[in-house]
Short mmCIF file of C-alpha atoms in Angstrom, two decimals:
data_model
loop_
_atom_site.label_atom_id
_atom_site.label_comp_id
_atom_site.label_asym_id
_atom_site.label_seq_id
_atom_site.Cartn_x
_atom_site.Cartn_y
_atom_site.Cartn_z
CA MET A 24 -19.61 207.11 -52.04
CA SER A 25 -21.01 209.30 -54.68
CA LEU A 26 -24.23 210.57 -53.15
CA LYS A 27 -23.79 214.32 -52.81
CA VAL A 28 -24.57 216.53 -49.86
CA ARG A 29 -27.50 218.80 -50.68
CA VAL A 30 -27.82 222.57 -50.60
CA ILE A 31 -31.45 223.58 -50.11
CA PRO A 32 -32.73 227.14 -50.32
CA CYS A 33 -35.85 227.56 -48.23
CA LEU A 34 -38.75 229.80 -49.09
CA ASP A 35 -40.90 230.87 -46.16
CA VAL A 36 -44.17 231.65 -47.90
CA LYS A 37 -46.86 233.82 -46.32
CA ASP A 38 -50.06 234.57 -48.23
CA GLY A 39 -48.33 233.60 -51.48
CA ARG A 40 -45.17 235.73 -51.00
CA VAL A 41 -41.68 234.80 -49.83
CA VAL A 42 -40.86 236.38 -46.47
CA LYS A 43 -37.98 236.10 -44.07
CA GLY A 44 -37.85 236.91 -40.38
CA VAL A 45 -35.49 236.79 -37.47
CA GLN A 46 -36.26 234.09 -34.88
CA PHE A 47 -39.62 233.61 -36.59
CA VAL A 48 -40.83 237.26 -36.26
CA ASP A 49 -40.25 240.63 -38.02
CA LEU A 50 -41.07 239.37 -41.52
CA VAL A 51 -39.62 241.09 -44.60
CA ASP A 52 -40.93 240.55 -48.15
CA ALA A 53 -38.44 238.62 -50.29
CA GLY A 54 -40.28 238.10 -53.56
CA ASP A 55 -42.48 235.84 -55.67
CA PRO A 56 -42.04 232.16 -54.80
CA VAL A 57 -42.37 230.80 -58.34
CA GLU A 58 -39.82 233.27 -59.70
CA SER A 59 -37.48 232.44 -56.79
CA ALA A 60 -37.89 228.71 -57.41
CA ARG A 61 -37.11 229.09 -61.09
CA ALA A 62 -33.99 231.11 -60.32
CA TYR A 63 -32.76 228.57 -57.76
CA ASP A 64 -33.40 225.72 -60.21
CA ALA A 65 -31.28 227.46 -62.85
CA ALA A 66 -28.60 228.25 -60.26
CA GLY A 67 -28.08 224.57 -59.35
CA ALA A 68 -29.95 224.17 -56.05
CA ASP A 69 -30.34 220.50 -55.14
CA GLU A 70 -33.85 220.78 -53.77
CA LEU A 71 -36.24 223.48 -52.80
CA CYS A 72 -38.12 223.78 -49.54
CA PHE A 73 -41.37 225.71 -49.22
CA LEU A 74 -42.69 226.42 -45.78
CA ASP A 75 -46.16 227.88 -45.73
CA ILE A 76 -46.17 230.10 -42.67
CA THR A 77 -49.56 231.63 -43.41
CA ALA A 78 -51.29 231.84 -40.08
CA SER A 79 -54.79 230.83 -41.14
CA HIS A 80 -55.84 227.54 -42.63
CA GLU A 81 -58.23 229.28 -45.02
CA ASN A 82 -55.40 230.10 -47.41
CA ARG A 83 -54.50 226.49 -48.25
CA GLY A 84 -55.50 227.08 -51.85
CA THR A 85 -52.72 229.65 -52.16
CA ILE A 86 -49.96 227.22 -51.28
CA LEU A 87 -51.39 224.48 -53.52
CA ASP A 88 -51.37 226.93 -56.41
CA VAL A 89 -47.80 228.02 -55.64
CA VAL A 90 -46.65 224.39 -55.44
CA ARG A 91 -48.36 223.55 -58.71
CA ARG A 92 -46.84 226.49 -60.57
CA THR A 93 -43.40 225.76 -59.12
CA ALA A 94 -43.44 222.05 -59.95
CA GLU A 95 -44.40 222.96 -63.51
CA ASN A 96 -41.59 225.45 -63.85
CA CYS A 97 -38.62 223.75 -62.31
CA PHE A 98 -36.97 220.37 -62.53
CA MET A 99 -35.70 219.87 -59.03
CA PRO A 100 -37.40 218.18 -56.10
CA VAL A 101 -39.63 220.23 -53.85
CA THR A 102 -40.47 219.72 -50.17
CA VAL A 103 -43.54 221.52 -48.87
CA GLY A 104 -44.45 222.07 -45.26
CA GLY A 105 -46.60 224.23 -43.06
CA GLY A 106 -50.19 223.70 -42.04
CA VAL A 107 -50.22 219.97 -42.79
CA ARG A 108 -52.81 218.55 -40.42
CA ALA A 109 -53.99 215.32 -41.98
CA VAL A 110 -53.11 212.66 -44.53
CA ALA A 111 -55.53 214.37 -46.93
CA ASP A 112 -53.41 217.56 -46.78
CA ILE A 113 -50.35 215.51 -47.74
CA ARG A 114 -52.16 213.94 -50.66
CA ALA A 115 -53.29 217.36 -51.93
CA LEU A 116 -49.72 218.67 -51.81
CA MET A 117 -48.31 215.57 -53.52
CA LEU A 118 -50.91 215.84 -56.28
CA ALA A 119 -49.99 219.51 -56.73
CA GLY A 120 -46.39 218.44 -57.36
CA ALA A 121 -44.61 218.20 -53.99
CA ASP A 122 -42.03 215.41 -53.87
CA LYS A 123 -41.84 215.43 -50.10
CA VAL A 124 -44.16 216.84 -47.49
CA SER A 125 -43.02 218.09 -44.14
CA ILE A 126 -45.11 217.64 -41.00
CA ASN A 127 -44.50 219.68 -37.87
CA THR A 128 -47.19 220.47 -35.29
CA ALA A 129 -49.52 217.68 -36.44
CA ALA A 130 -46.85 215.09 -35.61
CA VAL A 131 -46.25 216.61 -32.19
CA LYS A 132 -49.97 216.45 -31.43
CA ASP A 133 -50.46 212.96 -32.80
CA ARG A 134 -47.37 210.91 -33.58
CA ALA A 135 -49.48 208.30 -35.40
CA ILE A 136 -49.90 210.61 -38.41
CA VAL A 137 -46.25 209.90 -39.29
CA GLY A 138 -46.88 206.17 -39.52
CA ARG A 139 -50.10 206.61 -41.49
CA ALA A 140 -48.44 209.00 -43.92
CA ALA A 141 -45.40 206.74 -44.45
CA GLU A 142 -47.64 203.76 -45.09
CA LYS A 143 -49.56 205.72 -47.70
CA PHE A 144 -46.80 207.68 -49.42
CA GLY A 145 -43.64 205.79 -48.45
CA ALA A 146 -41.05 206.91 -45.89
CA GLN A 147 -39.07 208.75 -48.57
CA ALA A 148 -41.86 211.31 -49.00
CA ILE A 149 -42.41 212.11 -45.33
CA VAL A 150 -40.28 214.73 -43.63
CA VAL A 151 -40.76 215.59 -39.97
CA ALA A 152 -39.82 219.17 -39.19
CA ILE A 153 -38.44 219.67 -35.69
CA ASP A 154 -38.09 223.14 -34.18
CA ALA A 155 -35.81 222.72 -31.19
CA LYS A 156 -34.57 225.11 -28.56
CA LYS A 157 -31.89 224.60 -25.95
CA VAL A 158 -33.41 224.34 -22.48
CA SER A 159 -30.38 223.27 -20.44
CA GLU A 160 -28.68 225.77 -18.17
CA PRO A 161 -24.98 226.54 -18.62
CA GLY A 162 -22.95 223.80 -16.95
CA GLU A 163 -25.68 221.19 -17.43
CA ASN A 164 -25.60 218.52 -20.15
CA ASP A 165 -27.05 219.86 -23.40
CA ARG A 166 -30.79 219.35 -23.63
CA TRP A 167 -33.14 220.56 -26.36
CA GLU A 168 -36.92 220.55 -26.44
CA ILE A 169 -39.52 220.80 -29.17
CA PHE A 170 -41.44 224.01 -29.81
CA THR A 171 -44.43 224.45 -32.14
CA HIS A 172 -46.45 227.27 -33.70
CA GLY A 173 -43.41 229.14 -34.95
CA GLY A 174 -41.67 228.77 -31.62
CA ARG A 175 -44.46 230.10 -29.41
CA ASN A 176 -45.53 226.83 -27.81
CA HIS A 177 -43.24 224.85 -25.56
CA THR A 178 -44.13 221.14 -25.64
CA GLY A 179 -41.69 219.82 -23.05
CA LEU A 180 -40.74 217.00 -25.46
CA ASP A 181 -37.07 216.04 -25.60
CA ALA A 182 -35.77 216.64 -29.13
CA ILE A 183 -33.58 213.53 -29.31
CA GLU A 184 -36.27 211.16 -28.06
CA TYR A 185 -38.78 212.74 -30.39
CA ALA A 186 -36.45 212.43 -33.41
CA ARG A 187 -35.89 208.74 -32.68
CA GLU A 188 -39.60 208.19 -32.26
CA VAL A 189 -40.65 209.78 -35.57
CA ALA A 190 -37.82 207.96 -37.40
CA ASP A 191 -39.05 204.63 -36.00
CA LEU A 192 -42.59 205.50 -37.06
CA GLY A 193 -41.48 205.88 -40.67
CA ALA A 194 -40.30 209.45 -41.26
CA GLY A 195 -37.83 209.53 -44.16
CA GLU A 196 -36.03 212.71 -43.20
CA ILE A 197 -35.76 215.22 -40.38
CA LEU A 198 -35.71 218.94 -41.05
CA LEU A 199 -34.03 220.23 -37.92
CA THR A 200 -34.28 223.93 -37.11
CA SER A 201 -32.55 225.53 -34.17
CA MET A 202 -34.94 228.13 -32.78
CA ASP A 203 -32.05 229.79 -31.03
CA ARG A 204 -30.15 230.31 -34.26
CA ASP A 205 -32.91 230.92 -36.82
CA GLY A 206 -32.24 234.18 -38.65
CA THR A 207 -29.24 235.10 -36.48
CA LYS A 208 -26.46 234.33 -39.04
CA ALA A 209 -24.44 232.88 -36.16
CA GLY A 210 -24.22 229.40 -37.70
CA PHE A 211 -26.07 226.14 -37.07
CA ASP A 212 -26.40 224.76 -33.56
CA LEU A 213 -23.80 222.12 -34.36
CA ALA A 214 -24.13 220.21 -31.10
CA LEU A 215 -27.88 219.85 -31.67
CA THR A 216 -27.42 218.86 -35.32
CA ARG A 217 -24.78 216.26 -34.59
CA THR A 218 -26.66 214.79 -31.65
CA ILE A 219 -29.80 214.28 -33.72
CA ALA A 220 -27.93 213.11 -36.86
CA GLU A 221 -26.15 210.46 -34.82
CA ALA A 222 -29.33 209.41 -33.04
CA VAL A 223 -31.24 208.43 -36.22
CA THR A 224 -30.50 206.43 -39.38
CA ILE A 225 -32.48 208.77 -41.68
CA PRO A 226 -31.04 211.91 -43.29
CA VAL A 227 -31.06 215.13 -41.27
CA VAL A 228 -31.30 218.56 -42.89
CA ALA A 229 -29.59 221.25 -40.81
CA SER A 230 -31.45 224.56 -40.62
CA GLY A 231 -31.33 227.83 -38.74
CA GLY A 232 -28.54 230.36 -38.49
CA VAL A 233 -26.50 230.26 -41.70
CA GLY A 234 -24.59 233.51 -42.23
CA THR A 235 -21.38 232.42 -43.95
CA LEU A 236 -20.30 229.70 -46.37
CA ASP A 237 -18.17 228.09 -43.66
CA HIS A 238 -21.37 227.55 -41.69
CA LEU A 239 -22.60 225.29 -44.51
CA VAL A 240 -19.38 223.28 -44.40
CA GLU A 241 -19.57 222.95 -40.60
CA GLY A 242 -23.16 221.71 -40.78
CA ILE A 243 -21.99 218.71 -42.78
CA LYS A 244 -18.52 218.14 -41.35
CA VAL A 245 -19.21 218.83 -37.70
CA GLY A 246 -22.99 218.54 -37.54
CA LYS A 247 -23.03 215.36 -39.68
CA ALA A 248 -26.09 216.57 -41.58
CA SER A 249 -26.92 215.13 -45.02
CA ALA A 250 -28.09 218.49 -46.31
CA VAL A 251 -27.95 222.16 -45.40
CA LEU A 252 -30.84 224.58 -45.64
CA ALA A 253 -30.58 228.34 -45.76
CA ALA A 254 -32.84 231.25 -46.61
CA SER A 255 -31.53 234.77 -46.08
CA ILE A 256 -28.03 234.31 -47.50
CA PHE A 257 -29.55 233.21 -50.80
CA HIS A 258 -32.67 235.40 -50.95
CA PHE A 259 -30.88 238.63 -50.29
CA GLY A 260 -28.07 237.80 -52.69
CA THR A 261 -25.30 237.54 -50.08
CA PHE A 262 -24.14 234.35 -51.81
CA THR A 263 -25.21 232.40 -54.86
CA ILE A 264 -25.87 228.65 -54.83
CA GLY A 265 -22.80 228.27 -57.04
CA GLU A 266 -20.59 230.14 -54.57
CA ALA A 267 -21.90 227.99 -51.74
CA LYS A 268 -21.26 224.74 -53.61
CA ASN A 269 -17.84 225.72 -54.88
CA HIS A 270 -16.86 226.66 -51.35
CA MET A 271 -18.10 223.32 -50.02
CA ALA A 272 -16.25 221.46 -52.80
CA ARG A 273 -13.02 223.26 -51.93
CA ALA A 274 -13.54 222.19 -48.32
CA GLY A 275 -13.54 218.59 -49.55
CA LEU A 276 -17.27 217.89 -49.46
CA PRO A 277 -18.95 215.87 -52.26
CA VAL A 278 -21.32 218.31 -53.97
CA ARG A 279 -23.14 218.28 -57.30
CA LEU A 280 -21.64 220.92 -59.56
CA ASP A 281 -23.69 220.12 -62.71
CA GLY A 282 -24.08 223.34 -64.63
CA ILE A 283 -22.17 225.44 -62.07
CA ALA A 284 -19.10 227.35 -63.20
CA GLY A 285 -16.02 226.63 -61.06
CA MET B 15 -46.97 210.49 -81.08
CA LYS B 16 -49.30 209.84 -78.18
CA VAL B 17 -47.81 209.25 -74.76
CA ALA B 18 -50.05 207.84 -72.03
CA LEU B 19 -49.07 208.93 -68.54
CA ILE B 20 -50.89 206.62 -66.19
CA ASP B 21 -52.90 208.24 -63.42
CA TYR B 22 -53.69 205.76 -60.67
CA GLY B 23 -53.54 208.22 -57.81
CA ALA B 24 -49.86 207.62 -57.08
CA GLY B 25 -47.43 209.68 -59.01
CA ASN B 26 -45.97 213.06 -59.66
CA LEU B 27 -48.14 213.59 -62.73
CA HIS B 28 -47.58 217.33 -63.15
CA SER B 29 -43.81 217.08 -63.15
CA CYS B 30 -43.75 213.93 -65.29
CA GLY B 31 -46.14 215.41 -67.82
CA LYS B 32 -44.14 218.63 -68.15
CA ALA B 33 -40.85 216.73 -68.49
CA LEU B 34 -42.28 214.44 -71.18
CA GLU B 35 -43.60 217.44 -73.12
CA ARG B 36 -40.19 219.05 -72.88
CA ALA B 37 -38.53 215.83 -74.13
CA LEU B 38 -40.93 215.61 -77.08
CA ALA B 39 -40.12 219.19 -78.02
CA ALA B 40 -36.36 218.59 -77.62
CA ASN B 41 -36.68 215.63 -80.01
CA GLY B 42 -38.57 217.78 -82.48
CA MET B 43 -41.46 215.32 -82.24
CA ALA B 44 -45.06 216.34 -82.58
CA GLY B 45 -46.93 214.66 -79.79
CA THR B 46 -49.23 214.87 -76.84
CA VAL B 47 -49.08 213.56 -73.30
CA GLU B 48 -52.42 212.22 -72.13
CA VAL B 49 -52.85 211.76 -68.41
CA GLY B 50 -55.35 209.09 -67.49
CA ALA B 51 -56.17 205.47 -66.91
CA LYS B 52 -58.87 204.84 -69.49
CA PRO B 53 -58.33 201.66 -71.57
CA GLU B 54 -58.93 203.57 -74.82
CA VAL B 55 -56.20 206.11 -73.97
CA ILE B 56 -53.73 203.32 -73.16
CA GLY B 57 -54.80 201.31 -76.21
CA ALA B 58 -54.15 204.27 -78.53
CA ALA B 59 -50.80 205.26 -76.99
CA ASP B 60 -47.48 204.90 -78.81
CA ALA B 61 -45.61 204.91 -75.49
CA ILE B 62 -46.68 204.41 -71.90
CA VAL B 63 -45.23 205.89 -68.71
CA LEU B 64 -46.09 204.62 -65.23
CA PRO B 65 -44.98 207.03 -62.51
CA GLY B 66 -45.19 206.19 -58.84
CA ASP B 67 -44.50 207.87 -55.54
CA GLY B 68 -45.39 205.99 -52.45
CA ALA B 69 -45.21 202.69 -50.70
CA PHE B 70 -45.12 199.59 -52.94
CA LYS B 71 -48.21 197.98 -51.44
CA ASP B 72 -50.25 201.16 -51.54
CA CYS B 73 -49.33 201.83 -55.18
CA ARG B 74 -50.06 198.20 -56.10
CA ASP B 75 -53.49 198.44 -54.47
CA GLU B 76 -54.22 201.74 -56.24
CA LEU B 77 -53.24 200.22 -59.59
CA ALA B 78 -55.46 197.19 -59.02
CA ALA B 79 -58.35 199.40 -57.88
CA VAL B 80 -58.68 201.22 -61.22
CA SER B 81 -61.18 199.22 -63.23
CA GLY B 82 -59.75 197.78 -66.45
CA LEU B 83 -56.31 199.39 -65.99
CA GLU B 84 -54.23 196.27 -65.55
CA GLN B 85 -55.89 194.53 -68.49
CA ALA B 86 -55.31 197.58 -70.71
CA LEU B 87 -51.65 197.78 -69.64
CA HIS B 88 -51.18 194.07 -70.24
CA GLU B 89 -52.56 194.34 -73.77
CA ALA B 90 -50.57 197.44 -74.69
CA VAL B 91 -47.27 196.43 -73.10
CA ARG B 92 -47.21 192.64 -73.15
CA VAL B 93 -49.28 191.88 -76.25
CA LYS B 94 -48.70 194.90 -78.52
CA ALA B 95 -45.19 195.52 -77.11
CA ARG B 96 -45.50 199.29 -76.90
CA PRO B 97 -42.50 201.01 -75.27
CA PHE B 98 -43.05 201.29 -71.53
CA LEU B 99 -41.24 203.32 -68.87
CA GLY B 100 -41.75 202.84 -65.14
CA ILE B 101 -40.45 205.53 -62.78
CA CYS B 102 -39.52 204.96 -59.13
CA VAL B 103 -42.30 202.82 -57.63
CA GLY B 104 -43.64 202.57 -61.19
CA MET B 105 -40.39 200.71 -61.93
CA GLN B 106 -40.52 198.65 -58.75
CA LEU B 107 -44.03 197.44 -59.62
CA LEU B 108 -42.50 195.60 -62.61
CA ALA B 109 -40.94 193.02 -60.25
CA ASP B 110 -42.49 189.73 -59.10
CA ILE B 111 -42.54 190.66 -55.43
CA GLY B 112 -42.15 193.83 -53.34
CA GLU B 113 -40.97 193.51 -49.74
CA GLU B 114 -42.03 196.97 -48.47
CA ARG B 115 -44.40 196.57 -45.52
CA GLY B 116 -45.01 192.86 -46.13
CA GLU B 117 -44.73 190.91 -49.38
CA THR B 118 -46.87 192.13 -52.25
CA ALA B 119 -47.02 190.65 -55.76
CA GLY B 120 -45.91 193.04 -58.52
CA LEU B 121 -46.72 192.88 -62.23
CA GLY B 122 -43.97 190.30 -62.81
CA TRP B 123 -42.77 191.86 -66.08
CA ILE B 124 -39.15 192.00 -64.96
CA PRO B 125 -38.29 188.90 -62.89
CA GLY B 126 -36.90 189.92 -59.54
CA ARG B 127 -37.67 191.26 -56.09
CA VAL B 128 -37.90 194.74 -54.59
CA VAL B 129 -35.79 194.68 -51.43
CA ALA B 130 -34.81 197.20 -48.75
CA LEU B 131 -31.62 199.15 -49.28
CA ASP B 132 -28.93 197.98 -46.87
CA PRO B 133 -25.78 200.02 -47.44
CA ALA B 134 -22.60 198.28 -46.31
CA GLU B 135 -21.31 201.39 -44.53
CA ARG B 136 -23.27 201.93 -41.34
CA HIS B 137 -23.10 205.72 -41.47
CA LEU B 138 -24.99 205.85 -44.77
CA LYS B 139 -28.55 206.96 -44.20
CA VAL B 140 -31.68 205.36 -45.64
CA PRO B 141 -33.67 206.59 -47.60
CA HIS B 142 -31.07 207.07 -50.35
CA MET B 143 -32.07 210.68 -50.90
CA GLY B 144 -30.43 213.11 -53.25
CA TRP B 145 -28.20 213.37 -56.29
CA ASN B 146 -25.97 210.51 -57.32
CA THR B 147 -24.00 209.58 -60.44
CA LEU B 148 -24.74 206.52 -62.58
CA GLU B 149 -22.62 203.66 -63.86
CA SER B 150 -23.60 201.81 -67.02
CA ARG B 151 -24.04 198.03 -66.87
CA GLY B 152 -25.13 197.37 -70.41
CA SER B 153 -26.02 198.93 -73.71
CA HIS B 154 -29.55 199.93 -74.60
CA PRO B 155 -31.14 202.55 -76.85
CA VAL B 156 -32.46 204.49 -73.83
CA LEU B 157 -28.90 204.81 -72.47
CA LYS B 158 -27.57 206.56 -75.59
CA ASP B 159 -25.53 209.65 -74.63
CA VAL B 160 -26.73 209.45 -71.02
CA PRO B 161 -23.81 210.97 -69.08
CA PHE B 162 -22.49 208.06 -66.99
CA GLY B 163 -19.61 208.13 -64.55
CA GLU B 164 -18.37 209.69 -61.34
CA GLN B 165 -17.48 212.97 -63.07
CA ALA B 166 -20.65 213.13 -65.14
CA LEU B 167 -24.12 214.53 -64.45
CA HIS B 168 -26.32 213.44 -61.57
CA ALA B 169 -29.71 211.78 -61.19
CA TYR B 170 -32.15 212.41 -58.33
CA PHE B 171 -32.97 209.42 -56.10
CA LEU B 172 -35.58 209.25 -53.37
CA HIS B 173 -36.15 205.68 -52.15
CA SER B 174 -35.62 203.07 -49.46
CA PHE B 175 -36.12 199.97 -51.66
CA HIS B 176 -34.79 198.88 -55.05
CA LEU B 177 -35.46 196.23 -57.68
CA LEU B 178 -32.97 193.36 -57.84
CA PRO B 179 -33.53 191.68 -61.24
CA ARG B 180 -33.12 187.91 -61.31
CA HIS B 181 -31.34 188.13 -64.68
CA ALA B 182 -28.13 190.18 -64.63
CA GLY B 183 -28.79 191.30 -68.21
CA ASP B 184 -31.90 193.19 -67.10
CA LEU B 185 -29.83 195.59 -64.99
CA LEU B 186 -28.76 198.47 -67.25
CA ALA B 187 -27.26 200.94 -64.78
CA ILE B 188 -26.47 201.30 -61.11
CA ALA B 189 -25.64 203.98 -58.59
CA ASP B 190 -23.19 203.36 -55.76
CA TYR B 191 -24.48 203.80 -52.23
CA GLY B 192 -22.61 201.47 -49.91
CA GLY B 193 -22.92 198.90 -52.72
CA PRO B 194 -24.72 198.80 -56.05
CA VAL B 195 -28.22 200.29 -56.19
CA SER B 196 -30.38 199.39 -59.21
CA ALA B 197 -30.85 202.61 -61.18
CA ILE B 198 -32.12 201.51 -64.61
CA VAL B 199 -33.60 198.16 -65.60
CA GLY B 200 -34.80 196.96 -68.99
CA ARG B 201 -36.21 193.86 -70.63
CA GLU B 202 -37.66 193.71 -74.14
CA ASN B 203 -39.94 196.75 -74.64
CA ILE B 204 -39.90 197.65 -70.94
CA VAL B 205 -37.53 199.98 -69.08
CA GLY B 206 -37.62 201.41 -65.60
CA THR B 207 -35.67 204.02 -63.65
CA GLN B 208 -35.38 204.08 -59.87
CA PHE B 209 -34.37 207.73 -59.98
CA HIS B 210 -36.72 210.48 -61.10
CA PRO B 211 -35.86 211.52 -64.67
CA GLU B 212 -38.48 214.26 -64.41
CA LYS B 213 -36.45 215.77 -61.55
CA SER B 214 -33.00 215.01 -62.92
CA GLN B 215 -32.48 218.01 -65.17
CA GLN B 216 -30.25 217.36 -68.25
CA LEU B 217 -29.57 213.70 -67.51
CA GLY B 218 -33.28 213.02 -67.02
CA LEU B 219 -34.23 214.93 -70.14
CA ARG B 220 -31.71 212.92 -72.22
CA LEU B 221 -33.15 209.64 -70.94
CA LEU B 222 -36.74 210.72 -71.61
CA GLN B 223 -35.77 211.86 -75.12
CA ASN B 224 -34.20 208.46 -75.78
CA PHE B 225 -37.25 206.66 -74.44
CA LEU B 226 -39.60 208.64 -76.68
CA ALA B 227 -37.42 207.97 -79.74
CA TRP B 228 -37.12 204.25 -78.95
CA ARG B 229 -38.88 201.81 -81.29
CA PRO B 230 -38.39 198.38 -79.69
#
């Protein structure tokens, strides 16, 4: 097979600036999103993910403007998420230049939005973002549940059942974040990633916890993800996209090395 | 030259427009990209691009809902034989029939059906999402210097369905994803790409440059 595994830098955008936190709090400024996007495009990123984590809905115009300027300035696909409440929000983001739109809380509240969105925009454009946290006690079988609102709200929904449900409704991809690992640099929750990836027939993007290049390799090899997403290691210059991809290639993974020096 | 980029509410117009402008500049061609659906814009265009992101039926309905659009496209593409490029669902709409969410009639410009991807290997996920290499299946002016092959550059795909042309000669390039996936089709003055040239960096730019220089 010659489809390549994807490396996706993620920009958490708050009030028009890139920020990064640890376990969804303690945010640090990490730059201008359009400049970051342009740099990642030039560096060989396979896609870009924008998550608008602005707390209020009044700032929607900011993210639309950021998406528009990014789509104009880079030639790689862009997924945008955060604050998507209705099909009209998806349309606005698509018209601004998003290739895929990610739905999180809105899908938890009303699963039907996934079906409506897929019917309108096609499954390939609809990503469901799942923030999952381990709820099983040591010694019990692994069990993860869905959290919303940046991890503050516990829904009681089982992550595997929910993933299957949104895939059946027409989601084209799952962006799976481990709340336990986000920002910790301890690596993906591989058991969670693999369990979800094997439960659905749509691609799963592993997210939350990348600290080393081996973590990226494990996410694909052990976690069975189709793509790996990371923020801090790229934003703060720990590793370049090229270093990540060369490392993955040396580990035997099929990656796209167009324009990347070996 | 004038390039008409069709706006029917279903396409990545910003990205397509920017990529076409970049291709014009790379060709050293003076030209403009006009985004719209007005018959006079389409009638005056030297080349026409139909983008498309979405479900087949929804895009087909949107196209039909724009007053005078189909007639203008028919005259420019079928009667005056202006070069035409369909992208993603804009390519799929060229078929006779689309099978996404029920059967829907397409434009019928490239005989064939749009069918669900069904990769032979069970572990392969659908949608076919990401970067894949291309394999040439024919020769065509828009394929000139496009980097084909496993070791060559990649194109960006994002789809669950693809166009199976009835005539083998209409299939110009494929990708491999648990079997052949239609990547580029062409017939007379009409070409279509399943992947997104506007998102496919150097490979996409090369193809767009070829399309803009093409005089069928």
